[in-house]
Amino acid sequence: MLKKVEAIIRPTKLDEAKEALNQYGIRGLTVTQVAGCGLQKGKKGFYRGSEYNIDLLPKVKIEVIAQDHMVEDIVKIITDTVQTGEIGDGKIFIYLLKM
């Protein structure tokens, strides 16, 4: 049975995650630039002396299609690689694919 692992992570952690997944044997993945908000609640920016809110922060979404028995390892690899312990580390979703 195939599953889709979708991880939304910090852009700065993408190279580490790709390398770790590659070492595990994952050769194919899809990476998309996304923006979102959660507990971080955005941040304040300044432009020409004026303050404004940046509600949606840049993130990266990694998508991997894998066999059921590989999913737990993939989630552990991503978590171990990208986790900083701070708010904004991201989320991981797992979807069952029906053929």
XYZ file of N, CA, C and O in Angstrom:
396
model
N 0.845 -1.172 0.000
C 0.000 0.000 0.000
C 0.897 1.245 0.000
O 1.879 1.305 0.728
N 0.524 2.228 -0.793
C 1.294 3.462 -0.880
C 0.703 4.536 0.019
O -0.513 4.616 0.204
N 1.600 5.348 0.553
C 1.189 6.505 1.348
C 1.967 7.723 0.880
O 3.063 7.610 0.335
N 1.372 8.877 1.113
C 2.025 10.150 0.796
C 2.405 10.818 2.110
O 1.557 11.004 2.985
N 3.671 11.164 2.253
C 4.151 11.902 3.414
C 4.371 13.338 2.954
O 5.101 13.584 2.001
N 3.723 14.246 3.636
C 3.804 15.663 3.293
C 4.341 16.407 4.505
O 3.751 16.339 5.586
N 5.461 17.075 4.348
C 6.075 17.807 5.457
C 6.209 19.277 5.078
O 6.722 19.601 4.007
N 5.745 20.146 5.954
C 5.903 21.584 5.766
C 6.959 22.027 6.766
O 6.771 21.886 7.977
N 8.075 22.529 6.235
C 9.252 22.802 7.067
C 9.804 24.202 6.798
O 9.380 24.882 5.868
N 10.791 24.570 7.601
C 11.502 25.836 7.393
C 12.343 25.725 6.119
O 12.992 24.704 5.889
N 12.377 26.772 5.294
C 13.184 26.718 4.070
C 14.670 26.452 4.330
O 15.342 25.808 3.522
N 15.171 26.893 5.461
C 16.589 26.716 5.768
C 16.959 25.266 6.052
O 18.133 24.913 6.065
N 15.960 24.418 6.279
C 16.205 23.009 6.600
C 16.025 22.081 5.389
O 16.189 20.871 5.512
N 15.700 22.642 4.234
C 15.411 21.821 3.063
C 16.600 20.965 2.638
O 16.457 19.763 2.414
N 17.778 21.553 2.513
C 18.944 20.797 2.044
C 19.277 19.639 2.980
O 19.599 18.538 2.526
N 19.191 19.878 4.281
C 19.460 18.807 5.248
C 18.448 17.673 5.114
O 18.814 16.494 5.152
N 17.183 18.033 4.941
C 16.138 17.018 4.812
C 16.319 16.220 3.528
O 16.204 14.985 3.537
N 16.599 16.896 2.420
C 16.811 16.197 1.147
C 17.983 15.232 1.239
O 17.897 14.096 0.772
N 19.075 15.665 1.846
C 20.257 14.815 1.978
C 19.972 13.590 2.845
O 20.354 12.464 2.509
N 19.281 13.797 3.948
C 18.957 12.678 4.844
C 18.030 11.679 4.156
O 18.219 10.465 4.280
N 17.034 12.169 3.423
C 16.132 11.278 2.698
C 16.865 10.539 1.590
O 16.623 9.364 1.341
N 17.789 11.223 0.931
C 18.591 10.599 -0.120
C 19.444 9.467 0.449
O 19.559 8.397 -0.151
N 20.033 9.683 1.613
C 20.843 8.645 2.252
C 20.001 7.426 2.629
O 20.494 6.305 2.625
N 18.736 7.655 2.939
C 17.823 6.555 3.274
C 17.401 5.773 2.023
O 16.983 4.641 2.098
N 17.535 6.419 0.865
C 17.173 5.755 -0.378
C 16.004 6.375 -1.111
O 15.568 5.869 -2.135
N 15.495 7.484 -0.592
C 14.415 8.197 -1.268
C 15.037 9.028 -2.386
O 15.825 9.922 -2.130
N 14.691 8.698 -3.617
C 15.272 9.392 -4.770
C 14.311 10.399 -5.387
O 14.722 11.314 -6.069
N 13.015 10.200 -5.141
C 12.036 11.091 -5.739
C 11.228 11.816 -4.696
O 10.712 11.207 -3.761
N 11.151 13.123 -4.845
C 10.304 13.923 -3.975
C 9.908 15.185 -4.709
O 10.543 15.566 -5.680
N 8.866 15.798 -4.238
C 8.399 17.055 -4.797
C 8.558 18.128 -3.736
O 8.221 17.914 -2.576
N 9.100 19.272 -4.145
C 9.303 20.394 -3.231
C 8.556 21.603 -3.782
O 8.683 21.946 -4.958
N 7.774 22.237 -2.919
C 6.987 23.400 -3.303
C 7.212 24.521 -2.295
O 7.220 24.270 -1.089
N 7.379 25.739 -2.793
C 7.464 26.904 -1.911
C 6.038 27.274 -1.513
O 5.180 27.449 -2.377
N 5.787 27.375 -0.212
C 4.459 27.716 0.288
C 4.593 28.811 1.346
O 5.702 29.158 1.767
N 3.476 29.331 1.782
C 3.455 30.305 2.876
C 2.327 29.918 3.815
O 1.304 29.385 3.391
N 2.522 30.164 5.096
C 1.486 29.803 6.048
C 1.661 30.490 7.380
O 2.642 31.198 7.609
N 0.704 30.240 8.244
C 0.777 30.795 9.587
C 0.256 29.760 10.565
O -0.529 28.895 10.209
N 0.727 29.856 11.768
C 0.315 28.947 12.825
C 0.555 29.645 14.140
O 0.215 30.810 14.309
N 1.207 28.941 15.055
C 1.492 29.539 16.357
C 2.495 30.682 16.273
O 2.558 31.513 17.169
N 3.285 30.725 15.197
C 4.237 31.825 15.050
C 3.526 33.160 14.891
O 4.053 34.193 15.247
N 2.349 33.130 14.315
C 1.505 34.314 14.117
C 2.173 35.401 13.300
O 1.871 36.568 13.434
N 3.118 35.062 12.468
C 3.764 36.048 11.615
C 4.776 36.887 12.368
O 5.179 36.571 13.479
N 5.177 37.968 11.735
C 6.131 38.884 12.357
C 5.910 40.280 11.810
O 5.190 40.475 10.842
N 6.524 41.246 12.447
C 6.399 42.631 12.012
C 7.569 42.974 11.101
O 8.691 42.547 11.318
N 7.264 43.738 10.064
C 8.299 44.206 9.155
C 8.264 45.719 9.074
O 7.298 46.359 9.512
N 9.309 46.274 8.526
C 9.378 47.727 8.361
C 9.759 48.033 6.920
O 10.639 47.391 6.345
N 9.063 48.987 6.324
C 9.350 49.424 4.978
C 9.255 50.929 4.937
O 8.197 51.500 5.228
N 10.371 51.577 4.654
C 10.441 53.042 4.604
C 9.873 53.690 5.856
O 9.089 54.628 5.810
N 10.227 53.129 6.987
C 9.826 53.696 8.264
C 8.435 53.313 8.736
O 8.039 53.677 9.842
N 7.694 52.587 7.926
C 6.344 52.174 8.318
C 6.353 50.708 8.735
O 6.973 49.868 8.080
N 5.635 50.421 9.797
C 5.533 49.052 10.287
C 4.357 48.350 9.612
O 3.314 48.949 9.377
N 4.547 47.078 9.279
C 3.467 46.280 8.724
C 3.603 44.845 9.221
O 4.660 44.433 9.664
N 2.499 44.087 9.174
C 2.487 42.697 9.629
C 2.712 41.751 8.455
O 2.110 41.916 7.403
N 3.571 40.776 8.683
C 3.765 39.698 7.723
C 3.060 38.491 8.335
O 3.591 37.858 9.242
N 1.843 38.233 7.876
C 1.022 37.176 8.474
C 1.402 35.783 7.985
O 1.276 34.813 8.712
N 1.818 35.676 6.742
C 2.158 34.381 6.167
C 3.671 34.283 6.016
O 4.291 35.084 5.327
N 4.235 33.295 6.668
C 5.687 33.109 6.641
C 6.063 32.082 5.572
O 5.342 31.117 5.338
N 7.219 32.276 4.931
C 7.642 31.327 3.901
C 7.990 29.973 4.508
O 8.651 29.892 5.543
N 7.523 28.927 3.860
C 7.806 27.548 4.254
C 8.074 26.747 2.983
O 7.889 27.240 1.877
N 8.493 25.511 3.158
C 8.712 24.599 2.045
C 7.912 23.329 2.317
O 7.908 22.830 3.441
N 7.230 22.837 1.295
C 6.483 21.590 1.432
C 7.216 20.494 0.663
O 7.513 20.646 -0.513
N 7.527 19.411 1.369
C 8.154 18.239 0.763
C 7.098 17.146 0.676
O 6.430 16.851 1.670
N 6.966 16.527 -0.485
C 6.024 15.431 -0.670
C 6.782 14.191 -1.128
O 7.572 14.258 -2.069
N 6.534 13.081 -0.461
C 7.180 11.809 -0.789
C 6.108 10.735 -0.853
O 5.283 10.622 0.048
N 6.132 9.947 -1.924
C 5.258 8.784 -2.036
C 6.105 7.565 -1.682
O 7.189 7.372 -2.243
N 5.625 6.751 -0.749
C 6.438 5.628 -0.274
C 5.559 4.444 0.097
O 4.354 4.588 0.336
N 6.201 3.294 0.177
C 5.531 2.089 0.644
C 5.186 2.260 2.130
O 5.895 2.950 2.865
N 4.136 1.610 2.551
C 3.638 1.712 3.925
C 4.730 1.435 4.962
O 4.846 2.150 5.957
N 5.557 0.435 4.721
C 6.568 0.050 5.703
C 7.712 1.078 5.831
O 8.475 1.021 6.779
N 7.802 2.024 4.909
C 8.859 3.041 4.942
C 8.439 4.327 5.642
O 9.287 5.144 6.019
N 7.142 4.508 5.831
C 6.613 5.793 6.300
C 7.148 6.181 7.672
O 7.554 7.333 7.891
N 7.165 5.256 8.603
C 7.648 5.569 9.956
C 9.103 6.057 9.916
O 9.458 7.025 10.594
N 9.939 5.404 9.123
C 11.341 5.821 8.991
C 11.451 7.206 8.362
O 12.262 8.030 8.793
N 10.646 7.463 7.342
C 10.678 8.760 6.663
C 10.284 9.876 7.620
O 10.939 10.926 7.680
N 9.237 9.656 8.391
C 8.801 10.665 9.366
C 9.890 10.911 10.401
O 10.189 12.057 10.747
N 10.541 9.862 10.875
C 11.617 10.015 11.857
C 12.796 10.781 11.258
O 13.369 11.656 11.905
N 13.153 10.473 10.021
C 14.258 11.167 9.356
C 13.957 12.652 9.231
O 14.790 13.503 9.556
N 12.758 12.974 8.765
C 12.391 14.387 8.606
C 12.371 15.084 9.952
O 12.935 16.175 10.115
N 11.750 14.471 10.938
C 11.657 15.079 12.272
C 13.042 15.312 12.867
O 13.337 16.403 13.362
N 13.888 14.291 12.828
C 15.230 14.427 13.390
C 16.054 15.485 12.673
O 16.890 16.155 13.280
N 15.821 15.647 11.383
C 16.618 16.571 10.578
C 16.183 18.019 10.737
O 17.014 18.912 10.827
N 14.882 18.264 10.770
C 14.405 19.647 10.707
C 14.022 20.245 12.052
O 13.878 21.458 12.171
N 13.877 19.422 13.078
C 13.385 19.918 14.364
C 14.424 20.771 15.078
O 15.560 20.351 15.271
N 14.006 21.990 15.453
C 14.871 22.881 16.225
C 14.370 23.034 17.652
O 15.082 23.556 18.498
N 13.128 22.625 17.907
C 12.541 22.773 19.227
C 11.833 24.095 19.418
O 11.341 24.397 20.502
N 11.767 24.899 18.377
C 11.106 26.198 18.447
C 9.784 26.155 17.700
O 9.573 25.297 16.835
N 8.920 27.093 18.016
C 7.660 27.218 17.285
C 7.994 27.527 15.829
O 8.857 28.337 15.538
N 7.289 26.852 14.924
C 7.507 27.095 13.497
C 8.304 26.008 12.804
O 8.665 26.145 11.643
N 8.600 24.919 13.525
C 9.342 23.817 12.907
C 8.556 23.162 11.781
O 9.142 22.622 10.855
N 7.237 23.187 11.843
C 6.441 22.654 10.753
C 5.491 21.559 11.177
O 5.284 21.303 12.362
N 4.937 20.897 10.170
C 3.956 19.835 10.373
C 4.254 18.710 9.400
O 4.812 18.923 8.329
N 3.828 17.500 9.760
C 3.931 16.349 8.873
C 2.546 15.711 8.770
O 1.896 15.466 9.793
N 2.125 15.463 7.535
C 0.836 14.824 7.269
C 1.086 13.524 6.506
O 1.977 13.457 5.664
N 0.277 12.514 6.778
C 0.388 11.238 6.091
C -0.974 10.912 5.485
O -2.003 10.946 6.184
N -0.962 10.620 4.189
C -2.186 10.317 3.469
C -2.126 8.896 2.914
O -1.104 8.482 2.376
N -3.214 8.186 2.996
C -3.339 6.872 2.391
C -3.768 7.076 0.933
O -4.704 7.807 0.661
N -3.044 6.449 0.014
C -3.379 6.583 -1.405
C -4.161 5.358 -1.855
O -3.735 4.220 -1.637
N -5.283 5.593 -2.465
C -6.096 4.498 -3.007
C -5.874 4.446 -4.503
O -5.907 5.450 -5.186
N -5.670 3.254 -4.981
C -5.440 3.074 -6.420
C -6.646 2.448 -7.058
O -7.317 1.645 -6.556
